[in-house]
mmCIF file of C-alpha atoms in Angstrom:
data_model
loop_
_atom_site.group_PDB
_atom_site.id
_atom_site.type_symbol
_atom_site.label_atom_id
_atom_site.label_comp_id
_atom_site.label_asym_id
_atom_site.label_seq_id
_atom_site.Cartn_x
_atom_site.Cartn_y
_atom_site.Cartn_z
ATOM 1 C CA UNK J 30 0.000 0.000 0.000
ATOM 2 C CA UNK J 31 1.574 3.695 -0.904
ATOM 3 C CA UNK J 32 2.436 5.566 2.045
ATOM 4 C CA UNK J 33 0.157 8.600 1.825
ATOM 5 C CA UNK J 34 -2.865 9.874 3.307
ATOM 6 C CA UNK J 35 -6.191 8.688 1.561
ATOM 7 C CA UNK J 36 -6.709 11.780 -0.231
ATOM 8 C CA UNK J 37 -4.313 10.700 -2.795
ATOM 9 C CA UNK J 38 -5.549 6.985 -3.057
ATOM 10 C CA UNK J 39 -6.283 6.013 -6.442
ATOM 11 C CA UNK J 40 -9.598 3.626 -6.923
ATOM 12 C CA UNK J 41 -7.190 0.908 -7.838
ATOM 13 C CA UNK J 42 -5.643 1.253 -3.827
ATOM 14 C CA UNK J 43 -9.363 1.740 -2.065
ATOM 15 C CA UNK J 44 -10.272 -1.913 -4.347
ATOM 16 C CA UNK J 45 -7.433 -3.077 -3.037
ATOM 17 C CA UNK J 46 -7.927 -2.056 0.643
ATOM 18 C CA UNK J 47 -11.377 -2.421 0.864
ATOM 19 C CA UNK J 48 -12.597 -5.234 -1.846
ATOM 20 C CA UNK J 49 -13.512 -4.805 -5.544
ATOM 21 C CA UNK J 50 -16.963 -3.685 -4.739
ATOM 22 C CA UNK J 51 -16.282 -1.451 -2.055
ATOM 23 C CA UNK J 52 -18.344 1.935 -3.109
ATOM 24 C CA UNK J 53 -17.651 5.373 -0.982
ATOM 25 C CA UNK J 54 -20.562 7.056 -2.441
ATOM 26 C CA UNK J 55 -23.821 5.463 -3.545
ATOM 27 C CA UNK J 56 -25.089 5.961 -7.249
ATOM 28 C CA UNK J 57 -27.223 8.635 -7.251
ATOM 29 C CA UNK J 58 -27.214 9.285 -3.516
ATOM 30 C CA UNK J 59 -26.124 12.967 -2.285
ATOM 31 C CA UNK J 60 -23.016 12.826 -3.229
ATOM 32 C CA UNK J 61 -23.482 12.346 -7.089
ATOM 33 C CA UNK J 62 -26.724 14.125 -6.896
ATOM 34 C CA UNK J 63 -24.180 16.956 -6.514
ATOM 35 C CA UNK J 64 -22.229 16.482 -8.412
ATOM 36 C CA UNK J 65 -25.101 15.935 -11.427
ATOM 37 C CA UNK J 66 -26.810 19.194 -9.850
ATOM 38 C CA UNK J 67 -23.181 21.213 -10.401
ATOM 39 C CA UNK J 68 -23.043 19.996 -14.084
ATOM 40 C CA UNK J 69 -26.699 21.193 -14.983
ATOM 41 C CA UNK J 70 -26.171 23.932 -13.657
ATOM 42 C CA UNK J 71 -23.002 24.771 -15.328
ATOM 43 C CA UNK J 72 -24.288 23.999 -18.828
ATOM 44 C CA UNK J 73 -27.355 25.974 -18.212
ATOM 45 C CA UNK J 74 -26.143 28.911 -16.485
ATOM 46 C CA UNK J 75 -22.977 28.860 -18.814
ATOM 47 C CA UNK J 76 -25.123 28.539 -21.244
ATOM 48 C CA UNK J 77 -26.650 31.759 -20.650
ATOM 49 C CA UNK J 78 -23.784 33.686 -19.956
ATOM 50 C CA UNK J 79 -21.487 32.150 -22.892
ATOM 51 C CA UNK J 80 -24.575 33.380 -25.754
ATOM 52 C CA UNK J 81 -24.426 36.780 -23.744
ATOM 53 C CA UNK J 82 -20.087 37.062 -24.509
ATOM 54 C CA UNK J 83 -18.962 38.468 -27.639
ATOM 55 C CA UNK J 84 -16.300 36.468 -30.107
ATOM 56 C CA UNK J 85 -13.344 37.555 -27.633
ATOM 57 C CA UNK J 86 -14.705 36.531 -24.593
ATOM 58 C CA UNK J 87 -15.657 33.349 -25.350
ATOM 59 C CA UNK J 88 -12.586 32.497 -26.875
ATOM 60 C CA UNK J 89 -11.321 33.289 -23.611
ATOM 61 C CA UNK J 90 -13.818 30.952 -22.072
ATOM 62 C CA UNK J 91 -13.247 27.911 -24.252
ATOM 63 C CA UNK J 92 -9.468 28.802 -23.816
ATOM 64 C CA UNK J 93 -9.839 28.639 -19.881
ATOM 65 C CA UNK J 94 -11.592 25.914 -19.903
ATOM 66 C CA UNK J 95 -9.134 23.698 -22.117
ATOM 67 C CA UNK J 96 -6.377 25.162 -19.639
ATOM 68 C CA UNK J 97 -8.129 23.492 -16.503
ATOM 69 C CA UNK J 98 -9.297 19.946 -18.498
ATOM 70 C CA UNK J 99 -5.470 19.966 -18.996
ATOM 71 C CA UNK J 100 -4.491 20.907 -15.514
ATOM 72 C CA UNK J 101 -7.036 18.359 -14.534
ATOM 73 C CA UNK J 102 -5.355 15.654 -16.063
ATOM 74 C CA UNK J 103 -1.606 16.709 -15.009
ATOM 75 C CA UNK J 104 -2.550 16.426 -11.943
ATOM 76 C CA UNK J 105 -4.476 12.951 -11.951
ATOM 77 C CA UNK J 106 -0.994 11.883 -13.370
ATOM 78 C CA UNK J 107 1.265 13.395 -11.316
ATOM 79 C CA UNK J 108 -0.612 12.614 -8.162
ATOM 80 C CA UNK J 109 -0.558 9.285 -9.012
ATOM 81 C CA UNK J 110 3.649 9.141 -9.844
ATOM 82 C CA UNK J 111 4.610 11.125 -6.783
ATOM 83 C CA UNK J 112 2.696 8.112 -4.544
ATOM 84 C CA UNK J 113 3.484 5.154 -6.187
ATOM 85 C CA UNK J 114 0.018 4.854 -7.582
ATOM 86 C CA UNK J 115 0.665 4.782 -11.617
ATOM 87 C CA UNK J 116 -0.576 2.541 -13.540
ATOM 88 C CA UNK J 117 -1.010 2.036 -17.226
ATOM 89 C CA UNK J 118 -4.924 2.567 -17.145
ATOM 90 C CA UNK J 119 -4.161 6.649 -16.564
ATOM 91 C CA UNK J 120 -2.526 6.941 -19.818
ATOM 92 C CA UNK J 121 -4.512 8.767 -22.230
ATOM 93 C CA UNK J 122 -6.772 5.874 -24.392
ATOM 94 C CA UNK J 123 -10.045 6.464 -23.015
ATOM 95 C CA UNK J 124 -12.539 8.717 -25.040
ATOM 96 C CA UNK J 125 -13.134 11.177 -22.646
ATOM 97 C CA UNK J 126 -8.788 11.832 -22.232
ATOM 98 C CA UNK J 127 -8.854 11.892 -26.000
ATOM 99 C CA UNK J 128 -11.547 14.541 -25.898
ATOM 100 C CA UNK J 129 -9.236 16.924 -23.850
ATOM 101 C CA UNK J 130 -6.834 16.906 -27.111
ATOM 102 C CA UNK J 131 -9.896 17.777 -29.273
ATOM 103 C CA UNK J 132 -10.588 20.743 -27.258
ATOM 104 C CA UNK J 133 -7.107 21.797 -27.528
ATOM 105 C CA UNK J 134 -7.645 21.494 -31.359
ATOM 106 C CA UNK J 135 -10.803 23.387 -30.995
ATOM 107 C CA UNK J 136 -9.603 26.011 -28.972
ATOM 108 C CA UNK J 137 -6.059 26.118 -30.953
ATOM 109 C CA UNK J 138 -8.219 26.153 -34.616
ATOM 110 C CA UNK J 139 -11.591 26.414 -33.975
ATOM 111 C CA UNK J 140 -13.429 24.153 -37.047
ATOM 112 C CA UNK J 141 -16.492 22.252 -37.452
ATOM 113 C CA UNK J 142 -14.864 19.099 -37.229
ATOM 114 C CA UNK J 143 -13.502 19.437 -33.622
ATOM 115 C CA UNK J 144 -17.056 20.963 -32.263
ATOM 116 C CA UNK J 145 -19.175 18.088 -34.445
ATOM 117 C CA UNK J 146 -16.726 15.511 -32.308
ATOM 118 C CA UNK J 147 -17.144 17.228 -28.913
ATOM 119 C CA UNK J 148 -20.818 17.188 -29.457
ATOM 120 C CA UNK J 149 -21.031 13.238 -30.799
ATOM 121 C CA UNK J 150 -18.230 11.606 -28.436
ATOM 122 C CA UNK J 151 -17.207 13.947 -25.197
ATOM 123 C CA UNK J 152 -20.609 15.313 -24.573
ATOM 124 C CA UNK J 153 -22.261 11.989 -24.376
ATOM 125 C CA UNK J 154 -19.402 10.548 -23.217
ATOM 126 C CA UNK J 155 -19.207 12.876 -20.723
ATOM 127 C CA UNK J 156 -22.343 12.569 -19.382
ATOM 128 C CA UNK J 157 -22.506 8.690 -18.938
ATOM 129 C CA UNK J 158 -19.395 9.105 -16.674
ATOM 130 C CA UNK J 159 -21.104 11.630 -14.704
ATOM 131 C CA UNK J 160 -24.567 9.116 -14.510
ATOM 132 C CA UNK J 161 -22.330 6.180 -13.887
ATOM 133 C CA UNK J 162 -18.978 6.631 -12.480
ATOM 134 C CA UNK J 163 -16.547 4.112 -12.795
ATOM 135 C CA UNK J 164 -14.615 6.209 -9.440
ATOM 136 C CA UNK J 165 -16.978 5.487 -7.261
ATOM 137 C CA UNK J 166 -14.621 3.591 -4.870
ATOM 138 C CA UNK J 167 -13.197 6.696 -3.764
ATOM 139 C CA UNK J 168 -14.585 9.238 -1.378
ATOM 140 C CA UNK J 169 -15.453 13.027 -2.199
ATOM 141 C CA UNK J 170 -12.244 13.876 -0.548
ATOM 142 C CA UNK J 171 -10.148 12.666 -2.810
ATOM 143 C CA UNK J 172 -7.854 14.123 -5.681
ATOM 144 C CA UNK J 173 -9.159 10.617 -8.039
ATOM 145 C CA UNK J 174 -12.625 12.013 -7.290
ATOM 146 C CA UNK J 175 -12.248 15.516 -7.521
ATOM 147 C CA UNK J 176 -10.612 15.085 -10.846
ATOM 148 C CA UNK J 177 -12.612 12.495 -12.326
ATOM 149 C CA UNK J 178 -15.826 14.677 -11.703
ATOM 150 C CA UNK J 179 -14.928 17.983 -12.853
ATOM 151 C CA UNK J 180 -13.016 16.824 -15.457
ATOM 152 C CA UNK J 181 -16.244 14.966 -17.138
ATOM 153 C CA UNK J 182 -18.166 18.374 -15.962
ATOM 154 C CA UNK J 183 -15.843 20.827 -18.071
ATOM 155 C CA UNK J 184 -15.817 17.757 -20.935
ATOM 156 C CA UNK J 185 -19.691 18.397 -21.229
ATOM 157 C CA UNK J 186 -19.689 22.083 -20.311
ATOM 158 C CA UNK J 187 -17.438 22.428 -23.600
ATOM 159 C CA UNK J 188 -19.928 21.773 -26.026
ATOM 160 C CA UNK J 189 -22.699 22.761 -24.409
ATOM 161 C CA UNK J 190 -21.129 26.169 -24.721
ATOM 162 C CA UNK J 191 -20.567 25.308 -28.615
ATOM 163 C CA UNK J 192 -24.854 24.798 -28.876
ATOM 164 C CA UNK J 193 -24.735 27.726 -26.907
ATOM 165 C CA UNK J 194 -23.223 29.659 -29.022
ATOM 166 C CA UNK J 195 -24.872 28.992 -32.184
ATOM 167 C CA UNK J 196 -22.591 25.724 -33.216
ATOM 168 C CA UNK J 197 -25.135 23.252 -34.925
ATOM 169 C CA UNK J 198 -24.442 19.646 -35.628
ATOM 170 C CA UNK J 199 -24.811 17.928 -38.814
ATOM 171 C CA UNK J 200 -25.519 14.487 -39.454
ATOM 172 C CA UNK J 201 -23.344 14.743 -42.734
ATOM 173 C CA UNK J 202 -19.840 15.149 -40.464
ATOM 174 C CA UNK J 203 -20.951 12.168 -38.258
ATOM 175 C CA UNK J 204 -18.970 10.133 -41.005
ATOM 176 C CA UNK J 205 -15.731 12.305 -40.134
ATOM 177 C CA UNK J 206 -16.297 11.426 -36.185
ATOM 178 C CA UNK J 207 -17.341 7.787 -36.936
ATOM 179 C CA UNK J 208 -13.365 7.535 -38.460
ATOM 180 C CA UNK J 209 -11.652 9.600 -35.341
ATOM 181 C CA UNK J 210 -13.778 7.519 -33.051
ATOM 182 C CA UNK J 211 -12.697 4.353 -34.749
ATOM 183 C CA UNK J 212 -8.859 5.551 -34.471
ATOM 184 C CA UNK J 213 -9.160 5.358 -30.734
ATOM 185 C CA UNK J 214 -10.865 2.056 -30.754
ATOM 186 C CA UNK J 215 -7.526 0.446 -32.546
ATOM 187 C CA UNK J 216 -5.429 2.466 -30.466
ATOM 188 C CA UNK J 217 -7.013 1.297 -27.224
ATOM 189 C CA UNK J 218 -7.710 -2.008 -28.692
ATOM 190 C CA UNK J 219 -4.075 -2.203 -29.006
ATOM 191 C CA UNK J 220 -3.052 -0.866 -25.817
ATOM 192 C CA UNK J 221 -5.160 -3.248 -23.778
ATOM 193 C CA UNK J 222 -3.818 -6.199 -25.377
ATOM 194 C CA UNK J 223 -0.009 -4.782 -24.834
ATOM 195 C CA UNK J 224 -0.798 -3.625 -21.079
ATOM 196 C CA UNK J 225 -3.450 -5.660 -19.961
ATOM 197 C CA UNK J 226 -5.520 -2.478 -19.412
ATOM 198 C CA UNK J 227 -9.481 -1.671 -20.197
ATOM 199 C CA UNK J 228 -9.355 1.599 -22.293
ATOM 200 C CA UNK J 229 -12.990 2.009 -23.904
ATOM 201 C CA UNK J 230 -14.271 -0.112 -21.847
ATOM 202 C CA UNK J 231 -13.679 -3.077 -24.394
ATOM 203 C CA UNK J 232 -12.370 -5.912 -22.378
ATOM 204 C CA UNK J 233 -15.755 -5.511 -19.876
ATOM 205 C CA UNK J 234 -17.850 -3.409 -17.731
ATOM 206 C CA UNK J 235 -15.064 -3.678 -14.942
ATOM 207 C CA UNK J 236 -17.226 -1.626 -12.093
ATOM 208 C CA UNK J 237 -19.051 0.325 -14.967
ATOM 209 C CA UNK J 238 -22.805 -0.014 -13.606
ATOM 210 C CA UNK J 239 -24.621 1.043 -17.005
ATOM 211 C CA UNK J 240 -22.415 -1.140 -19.435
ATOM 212 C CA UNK J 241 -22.486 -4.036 -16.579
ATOM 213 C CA UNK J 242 -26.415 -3.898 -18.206
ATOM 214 C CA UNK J 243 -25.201 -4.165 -21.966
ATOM 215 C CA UNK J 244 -22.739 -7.232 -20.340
ATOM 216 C CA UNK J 245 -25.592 -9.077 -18.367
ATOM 217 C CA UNK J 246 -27.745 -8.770 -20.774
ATOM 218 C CA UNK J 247 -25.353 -9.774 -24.183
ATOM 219 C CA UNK J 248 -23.191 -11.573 -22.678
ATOM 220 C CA UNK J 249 -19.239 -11.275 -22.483
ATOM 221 C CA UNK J 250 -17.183 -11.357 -25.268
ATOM 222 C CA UNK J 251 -18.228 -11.015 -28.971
ATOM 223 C CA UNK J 252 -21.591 -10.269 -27.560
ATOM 224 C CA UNK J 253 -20.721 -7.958 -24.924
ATOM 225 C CA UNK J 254 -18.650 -5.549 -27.747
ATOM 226 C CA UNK J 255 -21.757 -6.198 -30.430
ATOM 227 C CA UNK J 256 -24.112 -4.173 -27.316
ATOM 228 C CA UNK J 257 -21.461 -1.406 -27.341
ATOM 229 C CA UNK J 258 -21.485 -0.796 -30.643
ATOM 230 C CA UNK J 259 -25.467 -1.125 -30.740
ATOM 231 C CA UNK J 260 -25.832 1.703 -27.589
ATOM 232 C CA UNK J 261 -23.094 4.040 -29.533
ATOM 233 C CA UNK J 262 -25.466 3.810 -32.417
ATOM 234 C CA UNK J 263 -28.652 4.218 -30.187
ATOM 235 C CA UNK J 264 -26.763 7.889 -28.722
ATOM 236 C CA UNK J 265 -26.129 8.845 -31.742
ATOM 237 C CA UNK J 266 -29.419 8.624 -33.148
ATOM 238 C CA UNK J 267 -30.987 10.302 -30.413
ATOM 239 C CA UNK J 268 -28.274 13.055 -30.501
ATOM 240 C CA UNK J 269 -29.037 13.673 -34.685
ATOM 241 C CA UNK J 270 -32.790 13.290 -34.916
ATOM 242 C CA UNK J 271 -34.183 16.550 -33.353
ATOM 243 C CA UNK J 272 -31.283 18.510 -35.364
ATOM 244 C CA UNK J 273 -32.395 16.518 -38.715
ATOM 245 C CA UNK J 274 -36.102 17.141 -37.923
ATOM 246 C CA UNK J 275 -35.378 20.342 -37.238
ATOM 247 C CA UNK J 276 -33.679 20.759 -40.629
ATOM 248 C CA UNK J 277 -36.456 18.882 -42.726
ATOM 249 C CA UNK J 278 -39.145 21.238 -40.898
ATOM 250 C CA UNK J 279 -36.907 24.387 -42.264
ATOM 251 C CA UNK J 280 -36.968 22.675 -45.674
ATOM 252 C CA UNK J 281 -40.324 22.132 -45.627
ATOM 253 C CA UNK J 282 -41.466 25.758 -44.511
ATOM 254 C CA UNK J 283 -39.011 27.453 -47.122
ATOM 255 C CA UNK J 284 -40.450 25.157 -50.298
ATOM 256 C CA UNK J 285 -44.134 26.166 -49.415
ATOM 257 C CA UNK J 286 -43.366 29.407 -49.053
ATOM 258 C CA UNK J 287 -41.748 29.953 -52.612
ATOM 259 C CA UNK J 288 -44.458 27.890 -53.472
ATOM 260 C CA UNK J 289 -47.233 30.388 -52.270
ATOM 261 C CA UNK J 290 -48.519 32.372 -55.052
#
């Protein structure tokens, strides 16, 4: 066990210490009721505020932002060298760590292609974390839990600032984010077979209790991957339709109104 206080225990040490199903914090109990609350209420109010900025400020905001997700994740790291704690599983495979380099691109360049992936991988990505957190073994005072919550906070806060801001999605770039998402599956793929680690969740739910659903219910394996690919494609869906019913109606409205004599 490392020799530090429990504030810098990863989840990996509390399993370890206190069993693999050891949970500080009940799902959806006060704790992550908070922490839910705190991310609605960032998107919303920041929402409000971000449509209210002109172009410099909210470059400033999107910059700030990408400053702390980094900051976020420096620490996590270093936190984790300094007490012995590292392990392959913090390098940077999972979607939501790979999202924190797309809003450096963003911010860096802004472009349609790095909003169109924050809105079809880190904001729902972001917010499954949040619903079911793979962290809860450790307690709220914790650097593991501190970071792993607002990181996945400022991760949806992001592009819910692009919507806010007039940013609108497109079904026709989902291609585009279909081939970056499929990138990190082969890189993660690969990394979990070299380290033994469970980047995108593909080797099992390991703790996850949302995808321990998809597992139960498909099975391990073959049929446990076929469910993940079957819920990405469920997200997305619900993520496009009300933009490409939105479009159609638009479509619609303009045709019968060249049409009116």
């Amino acid at each position: 066990m490392p020799s530090c206080a429990p504030f810098w225990y990863t989840v990996d040490t509390m399993q370890r210490l206190y069993g693999y199903d050891y949970h500080a914090f009940e799902l959806f109990g006060p704790v992550h009721l908070f922490w839910l609350g705190l991310a609605a209420a960032l998107c919303l109010g920041g929402g409000a505020a971000y449509r209210r900025l002109g172009p410099a400020g909210r470059r400033r905001t999107l910059a700030v932002i990408t400053l702390l997700l980094l900051a976020d994740e420096v620490l996590k790291d270093a936190s984790a060298l300094a007490t012995g704690q590292f392990v392959w599983a913090f390098l940077p495979f999972h979607l939501c760590s790979v999202n924190i380099f797309v809003c450096v691109w963003h911010t860096l360049r802004p472009n349609r292609a790095a909003a169109e992936a924050l809105y079809a991988l880190a904001l729902p990505g972001a917010a499954a974390a949040l619903l079911f957190p793979s962290w809860q073994a450790v307690p709220l005072w914790n650097v593991m839990h501190l970071h792993s919550s607002t990181v996945h906070i400022m991760l949806a806060l992001y592009p819910a600032l692009l919507l806010a801001g007039g940013f609108r999605p497109s079904v026709r770039r989902l291609p585009a984010v279909a081939g970056i998402f499929c990138l990190d599956l082969a890189a993660a793929a690969l990394v979990n077979r070299l380290c033994g680690t469970n980047f995108m969740f593909l080797q099992g739910a390991w703790g996850n209790a949302a995808l321990g659903l998809i597992e139960s219910a498909f099975g391990p394996g073959a049929g446990y991957l076929a469910g993940l690919g079957a819920l990405v494609l469920l997200v997305w869906a619900a993520l496009y339709a009300p933009w490409m019913i939105a479009e159609k109606t638009a479509e619609t409205r303009e045709r019968r109104r060249h049409a009116a004599p």
